[in-house]
Coordinates of C-alpha atoms in Angstrom, one line a residue:
M1 CA 48.3 145.3 0.9
T2 CA 48.5 148.3 -1.3
L3 CA 47.7 148.1 -5.0
Q4 CA 51.4 148.5 -5.8
E5 CA 52.3 145.6 -3.4
E6 CA 49.6 143.4 -5.0
I7 CA 51.0 144.1 -8.5
A8 CA 54.6 143.5 -7.4
R9 CA 53.8 139.9 -6.2
R10 CA 52.2 138.8 -9.4
R11 CA 53.7 137.0 -12.4
T12 CA 51.6 136.1 -15.5
L13 CA 53.1 133.9 -18.1
A14 CA 52.4 131.4 -20.9
I15 CA 54.3 128.3 -22.1
I16 CA 54.9 128.1 -25.8
S17 CA 56.3 125.1 -27.8
H18 CA 56.0 122.9 -30.7
P19 CA 53.5 120.0 -30.2
D20 CA 54.9 117.1 -28.0
A21 CA 57.8 119.2 -26.5
G22 CA 56.3 118.5 -23.1
K23 CA 54.4 121.8 -22.5
T24 CA 51.4 120.4 -20.6
T25 CA 53.7 118.1 -18.6
L26 CA 55.8 121.1 -17.6
T27 CA 52.7 123.0 -16.5
E28 CA 51.6 120.0 -14.4
K29 CA 55.0 119.8 -12.7
L30 CA 55.1 123.5 -11.9
L31 CA 51.7 123.0 -10.2
L32 CA 53.2 120.0 -8.3
Y33 CA 56.2 121.9 -7.0
S34 CA 54.2 125.0 -6.2
G35 CA 52.0 122.8 -3.9
A36 CA 48.9 123.4 -5.9
I37 CA 48.5 119.7 -6.5
Q38 CA 49.8 116.7 -4.6
R39 CA 50.2 114.3 -7.5
A40 CA 51.0 115.1 -11.1
G41 CA 48.9 113.7 -13.9
S42 CA 49.8 112.3 -17.3
V43 CA 49.1 113.5 -20.8
T44 CA 49.4 110.1 -22.3
G45 CA 45.7 109.3 -22.2
K46 CA 46.4 105.8 -20.8
A47 CA 43.7 104.1 -18.7
G48 CA 44.2 104.2 -15.0
T49 CA 46.4 107.3 -15.0
K50 CA 45.5 110.7 -13.5
S51 CA 44.8 113.3 -16.2
T52 CA 46.5 116.6 -16.2
T53 CA 44.9 119.7 -14.6
S54 CA 45.0 121.9 -17.7
D55 CA 43.8 119.2 -20.1
W56 CA 40.3 118.8 -18.7
M57 CA 38.3 118.1 -21.9
S58 CA 37.6 114.4 -22.6
I59 CA 39.0 114.7 -26.1
E60 CA 42.2 116.2 -24.7
Q61 CA 42.5 113.3 -22.2
D62 CA 41.7 110.7 -24.8
R63 CA 44.3 112.0 -27.4
G64 CA 46.9 113.3 -25.0
I65 CA 46.9 116.8 -26.7
S66 CA 45.9 120.3 -25.7
I67 CA 43.3 121.9 -27.8
S68 CA 42.2 124.7 -25.5
S69 CA 44.0 127.3 -23.4
S70 CA 43.5 127.2 -19.7
A71 CA 44.4 129.4 -16.8
M72 CA 45.6 128.5 -13.3
Q73 CA 46.8 130.6 -10.4
V74 CA 49.1 129.3 -7.7
E75 CA 50.8 130.9 -4.7
Y76 CA 54.5 130.1 -4.2
N77 CA 56.8 131.7 -1.7
G78 CA 54.5 134.7 -1.4
I79 CA 54.3 135.2 -5.2
L80 CA 51.0 134.7 -7.2
L81 CA 51.9 132.9 -10.4
N82 CA 49.3 132.9 -13.2
I83 CA 50.1 130.1 -15.6
L84 CA 48.3 130.2 -18.9
D85 CA 48.7 126.8 -20.7
T86 CA 48.1 127.0 -24.4
P87 CA 47.1 124.5 -27.2
G88 CA 50.0 122.6 -28.6
H89 CA 48.4 121.7 -32.0
Q90 CA 48.9 124.2 -34.8
D91 CA 45.3 124.0 -35.8
F92 CA 44.5 125.9 -32.6
S93 CA 47.2 128.6 -32.9
E94 CA 44.6 131.4 -32.9
D95 CA 43.7 130.4 -29.3
T96 CA 47.4 130.5 -28.4
Y97 CA 47.9 133.9 -30.1
R98 CA 45.0 135.3 -28.1
T99 CA 46.5 134.0 -24.9
L100 CA 49.8 135.7 -25.6
M101 CA 48.0 139.0 -25.6
A102 CA 47.3 138.4 -21.9
V103 CA 50.8 137.6 -20.5
D104 CA 53.9 139.5 -19.3
A105 CA 56.4 136.8 -20.0
A106 CA 56.7 133.4 -21.8
I107 CA 58.5 130.1 -21.2
M108 CA 59.8 128.7 -24.5
L109 CA 60.0 125.0 -24.2
I110 CA 62.3 123.1 -26.5
D111 CA 62.8 119.4 -27.0
S112 CA 66.6 118.9 -26.6
A113 CA 66.7 116.3 -29.3
K114 CA 64.6 118.1 -31.9
G115 CA 65.7 121.6 -31.4
V116 CA 63.8 124.6 -32.7
E117 CA 60.7 123.5 -34.5
P118 CA 58.2 125.3 -36.8
Q119 CA 55.5 126.1 -34.3
T120 CA 58.1 127.4 -31.8
I121 CA 59.4 129.8 -34.5
K122 CA 55.9 131.2 -35.1
L123 CA 55.1 131.7 -31.4
F124 CA 58.5 133.2 -30.7
K125 CA 57.8 135.8 -33.4
V126 CA 54.5 136.7 -31.8
C127 CA 56.2 137.1 -28.4
R128 CA 58.9 139.3 -30.0
E129 CA 56.2 141.5 -31.7
R130 CA 54.5 141.9 -28.4
G131 CA 57.7 142.6 -26.5
I132 CA 57.3 139.6 -24.2
P133 CA 60.5 138.5 -22.5
I134 CA 61.3 134.8 -22.9
I135 CA 62.7 132.2 -20.5
T136 CA 63.9 129.0 -22.2
F137 CA 63.7 125.5 -20.8
M138 CA 65.5 122.7 -22.7
N139 CA 63.4 119.7 -22.0
K140 CA 63.7 115.9 -22.3
L141 CA 67.3 115.6 -21.1
D142 CA 66.4 112.1 -20.0
R143 CA 66.5 111.1 -23.7
P144 CA 69.5 111.3 -26.1
G145 CA 69.7 114.8 -27.5
Q146 CA 71.9 117.4 -29.1
N147 CA 75.1 118.7 -27.5
P148 CA 74.0 121.6 -25.2
F149 CA 76.3 124.1 -26.9
D150 CA 75.1 123.1 -30.4
L151 CA 71.5 123.4 -29.2
M152 CA 72.0 127.0 -27.9
S153 CA 73.8 127.8 -31.2
E154 CA 70.7 126.6 -33.1
V155 CA 68.4 128.8 -31.0
E156 CA 70.6 131.8 -31.6
R157 CA 70.9 131.1 -35.4
V158 CA 67.2 130.4 -36.0
L159 CA 65.5 132.8 -33.6
G160 CA 68.1 135.6 -33.4
I161 CA 68.3 135.8 -29.7
T162 CA 71.4 135.3 -27.5
C163 CA 71.3 132.3 -25.1
V164 CA 72.7 132.8 -21.6
P165 CA 72.6 129.5 -19.6
L166 CA 71.8 129.9 -15.9
T167 CA 72.0 126.1 -15.3
W168 CA 73.9 123.4 -17.1
P169 CA 73.1 119.7 -17.5
I170 CA 75.2 116.8 -16.1
G171 CA 75.0 114.1 -18.8
S172 CA 72.1 113.3 -21.1
G173 CA 69.9 110.4 -21.9
D174 CA 70.6 107.5 -19.5
T175 CA 73.5 109.4 -18.0
F176 CA 71.5 112.5 -17.1
Q177 CA 71.9 113.0 -13.4
G178 CA 71.1 116.6 -12.7
I179 CA 72.1 120.2 -13.2
I180 CA 74.5 122.8 -11.9
D181 CA 73.4 126.3 -10.9
L182 CA 76.0 128.4 -12.6
S183 CA 75.5 131.3 -10.2
D184 CA 76.5 129.5 -7.0
Q185 CA 78.3 126.4 -8.5
Q186 CA 75.9 124.1 -6.6
V187 CA 75.2 120.8 -8.2
H188 CA 71.7 119.4 -7.9
L189 CA 71.5 115.6 -8.4
F190 CA 68.1 114.0 -8.8
Q191 CA 66.6 110.6 -8.1
E192 CA 63.8 109.4 -10.4
V193 CA 60.4 108.7 -8.9
V194 CA 57.7 106.4 -10.2
K195 CA 56.0 108.0 -13.3
G196 CA 57.2 111.4 -12.1
Q197 CA 54.0 111.8 -10.1
Y198 CA 55.8 113.1 -7.0
K199 CA 58.6 115.5 -6.2
A200 CA 62.1 114.0 -7.1
P201 CA 64.5 113.7 -4.2
V202 CA 67.5 115.9 -4.7
R203 CA 71.1 116.0 -3.3
V204 CA 73.2 119.2 -3.4
A205 CA 77.0 119.3 -3.6
D206 CA 79.6 121.8 -4.5
L207 CA 81.2 121.7 -7.9
E208 CA 84.7 121.0 -6.8
S209 CA 84.0 118.9 -3.7
E210 CA 85.2 115.4 -3.1
S211 CA 81.6 114.4 -2.3
L212 CA 80.6 115.2 -5.8
T213 CA 83.4 113.0 -7.2
D214 CA 81.9 110.1 -5.1
L215 CA 78.4 110.9 -6.5
I216 CA 79.0 111.3 -10.2
G217 CA 82.6 109.9 -10.8
D218 CA 85.8 111.5 -11.9
R219 CA 85.0 111.6 -15.6
S220 CA 81.6 113.4 -15.2
Q221 CA 83.1 115.9 -12.8
M222 CA 86.0 116.7 -15.1
Q223 CA 83.6 117.2 -18.0
L224 CA 81.4 119.4 -15.9
L225 CA 84.4 121.5 -14.9
E226 CA 85.5 121.9 -18.5
D227 CA 81.9 123.0 -19.6
V228 CA 81.7 125.5 -16.8
A229 CA 85.1 127.0 -17.6
L230 CA 84.1 127.3 -21.3
I231 CA 80.8 129.0 -20.4
R232 CA 82.6 131.6 -18.3
E233 CA 85.1 132.3 -21.0
A234 CA 83.0 132.3 -24.1
L235 CA 79.4 133.2 -23.2
P236 CA 78.0 136.5 -21.9
A237 CA 76.8 137.0 -18.4
F238 CA 73.1 137.4 -17.6
D239 CA 71.8 141.0 -17.8
R240 CA 68.2 141.6 -16.6
E241 CA 67.7 144.7 -18.8
F242 CA 68.8 142.8 -21.9
F243 CA 66.4 140.0 -20.9
L244 CA 63.4 142.4 -20.5
E245 CA 64.3 143.9 -23.9
Q246 CA 64.4 140.5 -25.5
E247 CA 68.0 140.6 -26.5
I248 CA 68.9 137.5 -24.4
T249 CA 67.0 134.5 -23.1
P250 CA 68.1 132.8 -19.9
V251 CA 68.4 129.0 -20.5
F252 CA 67.6 126.2 -18.1
W253 CA 67.9 122.4 -18.6
G254 CA 65.9 119.5 -17.2
S255 CA 63.3 116.7 -17.7
A256 CA 59.7 117.6 -16.9
I257 CA 58.6 114.0 -17.1
N258 CA 61.0 113.0 -14.4
N259 CA 60.8 116.2 -12.4
F260 CA 64.6 116.9 -12.9
G261 CA 65.4 120.6 -12.6
I262 CA 61.8 121.7 -12.1
E263 CA 61.9 123.1 -8.5
H264 CA 65.0 125.1 -9.3
F265 CA 63.4 126.3 -12.5
L266 CA 60.2 127.4 -10.6
N267 CA 62.3 129.4 -8.2
M268 CA 64.1 131.1 -11.0
I269 CA 60.8 131.9 -12.8
I270 CA 59.7 133.8 -9.7
D271 CA 62.9 135.8 -9.7
L272 CA 63.1 136.5 -13.5
A273 CA 59.6 137.0 -14.8
P274 CA 58.5 140.7 -14.6
S275 CA 55.4 141.8 -12.6
P276 CA 52.6 143.3 -14.6
G277 CA 53.7 146.5 -16.3
V278 CA 52.3 149.1 -18.7
F279 CA 49.8 147.7 -21.1
L280 CA 49.9 149.0 -24.7
T281 CA 46.5 149.4 -26.3
S282 CA 45.1 151.2 -29.4
S283 CA 44.1 154.0 -27.0
G284 CA 47.6 154.4 -25.5
E285 CA 49.4 153.1 -22.4
V286 CA 47.5 151.8 -19.4
E287 CA 49.4 151.8 -16.2
P288 CA 48.7 148.9 -13.9
D289 CA 48.4 151.1 -10.8
S290 CA 45.9 153.4 -12.4
D291 CA 43.1 154.5 -10.1
F292 CA 40.5 152.8 -12.3
F293 CA 39.8 149.2 -13.1
S294 CA 40.1 147.8 -16.6
G295 CA 40.3 144.4 -18.2
F296 CA 39.9 142.7 -21.5
I297 CA 38.5 139.4 -22.7
Y298 CA 41.0 137.1 -24.5
K299 CA 39.0 133.9 -24.6
V300 CA 35.5 132.5 -24.3
Q301 CA 34.9 128.9 -23.3
A302 CA 31.6 127.0 -23.5
N303 CA 30.5 124.2 -21.2
M304 CA 33.3 124.2 -18.7
N305 CA 30.7 123.2 -16.2
Q306 CA 28.7 120.3 -17.7
K307 CA 26.0 120.7 -15.0
H308 CA 25.2 124.3 -15.9
R309 CA 26.1 124.4 -19.6
D310 CA 27.4 127.9 -19.1
R311 CA 30.0 130.0 -20.9
V312 CA 33.0 131.5 -19.3
A313 CA 34.8 134.7 -20.5
F314 CA 38.4 134.8 -19.5
M315 CA 39.4 138.3 -18.5
R316 CA 42.9 139.6 -17.9
V317 CA 43.0 142.5 -15.4
M318 CA 45.0 145.4 -16.9
S319 CA 44.7 148.1 -14.2
G320 CA 43.3 149.0 -10.8
S321 CA 41.3 146.7 -8.5
F322 CA 38.5 144.4 -9.4
E323 CA 35.8 143.7 -6.8
R324 CA 33.0 141.2 -7.4
G325 CA 29.7 142.9 -8.1
M326 CA 31.3 146.1 -9.3
G327 CA 29.9 148.0 -12.3
A328 CA 32.1 148.7 -15.3
W329 CA 31.4 150.1 -18.8
H330 CA 31.3 147.7 -21.6
Y331 CA 32.4 149.8 -24.6
R332 CA 31.4 147.5 -27.5
M333 CA 27.8 147.3 -26.1
D334 CA 27.9 150.9 -24.8
R335 CA 26.4 150.1 -21.5
E336 CA 27.3 149.3 -17.9
V337 CA 27.6 145.7 -16.8
K338 CA 27.6 144.2 -13.3
L339 CA 30.5 141.9 -12.8
T340 CA 28.8 139.7 -10.3
Y341 CA 29.6 136.1 -11.3
S342 CA 33.4 136.1 -11.1
Y343 CA 35.5 133.0 -10.6
R344 CA 39.1 131.9 -10.2
I345 CA 39.7 129.2 -12.8
F346 CA 41.9 126.2 -12.1
G347 CA 41.7 123.8 -15.0
Q348 CA 38.1 122.7 -15.0
D349 CA 37.5 123.7 -11.4
R350 CA 36.4 127.2 -10.3
S351 CA 35.9 129.1 -7.1
M352 CA 34.3 132.5 -6.4
V353 CA 36.7 135.4 -6.5
E354 CA 36.0 138.6 -4.5
T355 CA 39.0 140.7 -5.6
A356 CA 41.6 140.6 -8.4
F357 CA 44.5 142.8 -9.5
P358 CA 46.6 143.5 -12.6
G359 CA 48.0 140.3 -14.0
D360 CA 45.2 138.1 -12.7
V361 CA 42.9 136.1 -15.0
I362 CA 39.4 135.7 -13.8
G363 CA 36.4 133.9 -15.4
L364 CA 33.2 135.8 -15.9
I365 CA 30.0 133.8 -16.5
N366 CA 29.1 135.0 -20.0
P367 CA 25.4 135.0 -20.9
G368 CA 26.2 136.2 -24.4
V369 CA 27.6 139.5 -23.2
F370 CA 31.3 139.1 -23.8
R371 CA 33.3 138.4 -27.0
V372 CA 37.0 138.1 -27.5
G373 CA 38.6 141.5 -27.5
D374 CA 35.9 143.2 -25.4
V375 CA 37.1 145.8 -22.9
V376 CA 35.4 146.8 -19.6
S377 CA 36.5 149.7 -17.6
S378 CA 35.5 151.9 -14.7
G379 CA 37.5 154.7 -16.1
P380 CA 38.2 156.1 -19.6
R381 CA 37.5 154.3 -22.8
I382 CA 40.1 151.7 -23.8
D383 CA 40.4 150.1 -27.2
M384 CA 42.4 146.9 -27.7
A385 CA 44.4 146.2 -30.8
R386 CA 42.5 143.7 -32.9
F387 CA 43.3 140.1 -32.1
P388 CA 44.9 138.1 -34.9
R389 CA 42.6 136.1 -37.1
F390 CA 43.8 133.0 -39.0
S391 CA 42.6 132.5 -42.5
P392 CA 40.8 129.1 -42.8
E393 CA 41.7 126.7 -45.6
L394 CA 39.0 124.0 -45.0
F395 CA 35.3 124.7 -45.5
M396 CA 32.4 122.4 -44.7
R397 CA 28.7 122.7 -44.6
V398 CA 27.4 121.2 -41.4
F399 CA 24.1 119.4 -40.9
P400 CA 22.5 117.7 -38.0
A401 CA 22.6 113.9 -38.6
T402 CA 18.8 113.9 -38.1
Y403 CA 18.3 116.8 -40.6
S404 CA 16.4 118.5 -37.8
F405 CA 17.8 121.9 -37.2
S406 CA 16.9 121.9 -33.5
K407 CA 17.6 124.5 -30.9
G408 CA 20.5 122.4 -29.6
F409 CA 22.1 122.3 -33.0
K410 CA 21.8 126.0 -33.6
K411 CA 23.0 126.8 -30.1
G412 CA 26.0 124.5 -30.4
V413 CA 27.1 125.9 -33.8
Q414 CA 26.6 129.5 -32.5
E415 CA 28.5 129.0 -29.2
L416 CA 31.4 127.0 -30.6
G417 CA 31.7 129.6 -33.4
E418 CA 31.9 132.4 -30.8
E419 CA 34.5 130.4 -28.8
G420 CA 36.7 130.2 -31.9
V421 CA 36.7 126.4 -32.3
V422 CA 35.8 127.1 -36.0
Q423 CA 34.9 130.2 -38.0
L424 CA 31.2 130.5 -38.9
F425 CA 29.8 131.6 -42.2
T426 CA 26.4 131.8 -43.8
D427 CA 25.2 131.9 -47.4
I428 CA 24.3 135.5 -48.4
N429 CA 21.2 134.1 -50.1
D430 CA 19.9 133.0 -46.7
N431 CA 20.6 129.3 -47.1
P432 CA 20.1 128.2 -43.4
T433 CA 22.8 125.6 -43.5
P434 CA 26.0 127.0 -41.8
V435 CA 29.4 126.8 -43.3
L436 CA 32.4 126.2 -41.1
G437 CA 35.9 127.4 -41.8
A438 CA 38.9 125.8 -40.2
V439 CA 42.7 126.0 -40.4
G440 CA 43.1 122.2 -40.0
Q441 CA 41.2 119.0 -39.9
L442 CA 41.6 118.6 -36.1
Q443 CA 39.4 121.7 -35.5
L444 CA 36.5 120.0 -37.4
E445 CA 37.0 116.8 -35.4
V446 CA 36.9 118.7 -32.2
F447 CA 33.8 120.6 -33.3
A448 CA 32.0 117.3 -34.1
T449 CA 33.0 115.7 -30.8
R450 CA 32.0 118.6 -28.7
M451 CA 28.7 119.0 -30.6
E452 CA 27.9 115.4 -29.7
E453 CA 29.2 115.4 -26.1
E454 CA 28.1 118.9 -25.0
Y455 CA 25.0 119.5 -27.1
R456 CA 23.8 116.0 -27.8
E457 CA 23.8 116.6 -31.5
K458 CA 25.5 114.2 -34.0
I459 CA 26.5 116.0 -37.1
R460 CA 27.7 115.3 -40.6
F461 CA 29.9 117.4 -42.9
E462 CA 29.7 118.2 -46.6
T463 CA 33.1 119.2 -48.1
L464 CA 33.2 122.3 -50.1
S465 CA 35.9 123.0 -52.7
F466 CA 36.9 126.4 -51.3
T467 CA 40.4 126.9 -49.9
R468 CA 40.6 130.7 -49.5
V469 CA 38.4 133.4 -48.0
K470 CA 38.7 137.1 -48.5
W471 CA 36.7 139.9 -46.9
I472 CA 35.5 143.0 -48.8
H473 CA 34.5 146.5 -47.6
D474 CA 30.8 147.1 -47.1
H475 CA 30.9 150.1 -49.4
Q476 CA 32.3 148.1 -52.3
T477 CA 30.0 147.2 -55.1
L478 CA 30.7 143.9 -56.8
P479 CA 30.8 144.0 -60.7
D480 CA 28.6 141.0 -60.9
S481 CA 27.7 139.3 -57.7
R482 CA 26.5 136.2 -59.4
T483 CA 30.0 135.3 -60.5
F484 CA 31.3 135.2 -56.9
N485 CA 30.8 132.7 -54.0
L486 CA 29.4 135.4 -51.7
Y487 CA 28.9 134.6 -48.0
R488 CA 28.7 136.5 -44.6
D489 CA 30.8 135.9 -41.5
S490 CA 29.4 135.6 -38.0
A491 CA 29.3 139.5 -37.7
G492 CA 27.4 139.9 -41.0
R493 CA 30.4 141.1 -43.0
R494 CA 30.6 140.1 -46.7
V495 CA 33.3 137.5 -47.7
I496 CA 34.1 135.8 -51.0
F497 CA 35.2 132.2 -51.1
F498 CA 37.8 131.0 -53.7
D499 CA 39.0 127.6 -54.8
S500 CA 42.7 128.5 -55.0
D501 CA 45.3 131.3 -54.9
W502 CA 45.2 131.3 -58.7
E503 CA 41.5 132.3 -58.6
V504 CA 42.2 135.1 -56.1
N505 CA 44.9 136.5 -58.3
Y506 CA 42.7 136.2 -61.4
V507 CA 39.9 138.2 -59.7
R508 CA 42.4 140.9 -58.6
E509 CA 43.7 141.2 -62.1
R510 CA 40.3 141.4 -63.6
H511 CA 38.9 143.8 -61.0
P512 CA 41.7 146.0 -59.7
D513 CA 39.3 148.3 -57.8
L514 CA 38.0 145.4 -55.8
E515 CA 40.0 145.2 -52.5
L516 CA 40.3 141.6 -51.2
L517 CA 41.2 141.5 -47.6
D518 CA 42.9 138.7 -45.5
A519 CA 40.8 139.7 -42.5
P520 CA 37.7 141.8 -41.8
P521 CA 38.2 145.5 -42.3
N522 CA 40.2 147.1 -39.4
E523 CA 41.3 143.7 -38.1
T524 CA 44.6 141.9 -38.2
G525 CA 44.9 138.9 -40.5
V526 CA 47.4 136.0 -40.2
N527 CA 48.0 134.1 -43.4
L528 CA 48.7 130.4 -42.6
S529 CA 48.8 129.2 -46.2
R530 CA 51.0 126.2 -46.4
P531 CA 53.6 126.0 -49.1

């Protein structure tokens, strides 16, 4: 295949949602229907059930939550689909934001009973800022939920995007039987399977056929006919250009847990999601079919392989062709690197990859060479826009339980800090005890669990009173450094810790020439302060 043909058959997308909307379940069912797995797992964490492919950490399986992004590639009907699952919990939103830097489209998953929730709003805004077109899937139709018209109205009111349904549900809760494809008027009726582990049997009938009357009854058929007529009369038709420009979102309905509507949805994803296009960077536009290879690191993950205790850097290919063993220029380090140990990632599993093309995500074994935001290229220099950094609000000193600052303890703190599980700070007066910054408590719990499981180091925390951190320019001189809680971040940049917003404002009033930054100089800050 030519480079253009390889690009045209790729789709790279992420799934965004509020926690518990069914994101990881939907990911698992897309893998099931694509043929990548034969039996779907469960996110419930119950004993005796198969765990999901994307939730491979023990803490994810135990708690039934996603705390780390993962990447999986599947081939379906000649199309290569790169699915990037993202953490559901808001404490790990920074990981999700980084993942959204690497996709060309997003699936917005909404619980049909709860509607648009806070985390969905935040992630939708990120997609809109990045120009990512959004496909909407209304989930959990097997449970009582909102009226479909009311639910779409809520999406339009809260998110400011027009909903265009391409399918429509037949019933809800106990009466949910299937969907109708509004383009061809074909009704898809589903039969539930045990625990949703296998593909759901489906029967197809025409909207106005007598056979449909026999299958769903007169009342359900009449209601469906009325709904379809109202949709035709009152709602706009789907326009692909408006979709790519984020003016509309195509809407689908179903139940991921029961596999209702999933196969049809998968087929529509292939048709709707764009292939990799022009990538916008700080250096300008990068065309996917450029005659040079380029890629950027959006995630680093430690200990994916427990046997080797290695680190994997997740790289999104932006342009050209990647070949294993090729050399490329690492611009942050200002030297050439050999990209020899390259892998296709599928949950926790991996396989050697020889070639990759724009849109693909590959894993590079990372011996301390790569950081998030790094760019490698066989052509001109490319600078990525700085990735968003969330301002932590919880601060803890961390000690080994044995009070022995072993190599394992130091390595664990360093690697998990580089991965972004927590933010790492040190006392400017060379106190050797590291300080961790976190957005939420779950980050600290995950840090402690992974330190014990992956580095064999039990730890203990000492709570600090700080709730805010501000960066300062290197050239700035503090009026009296002894009056400030002065620390350094993992890159050696100076920060000041504060106990409250009141204290921040007080310092700004007393020292107007002192610039307090929400993020390191030249980086993007995201303020997650809770009301």
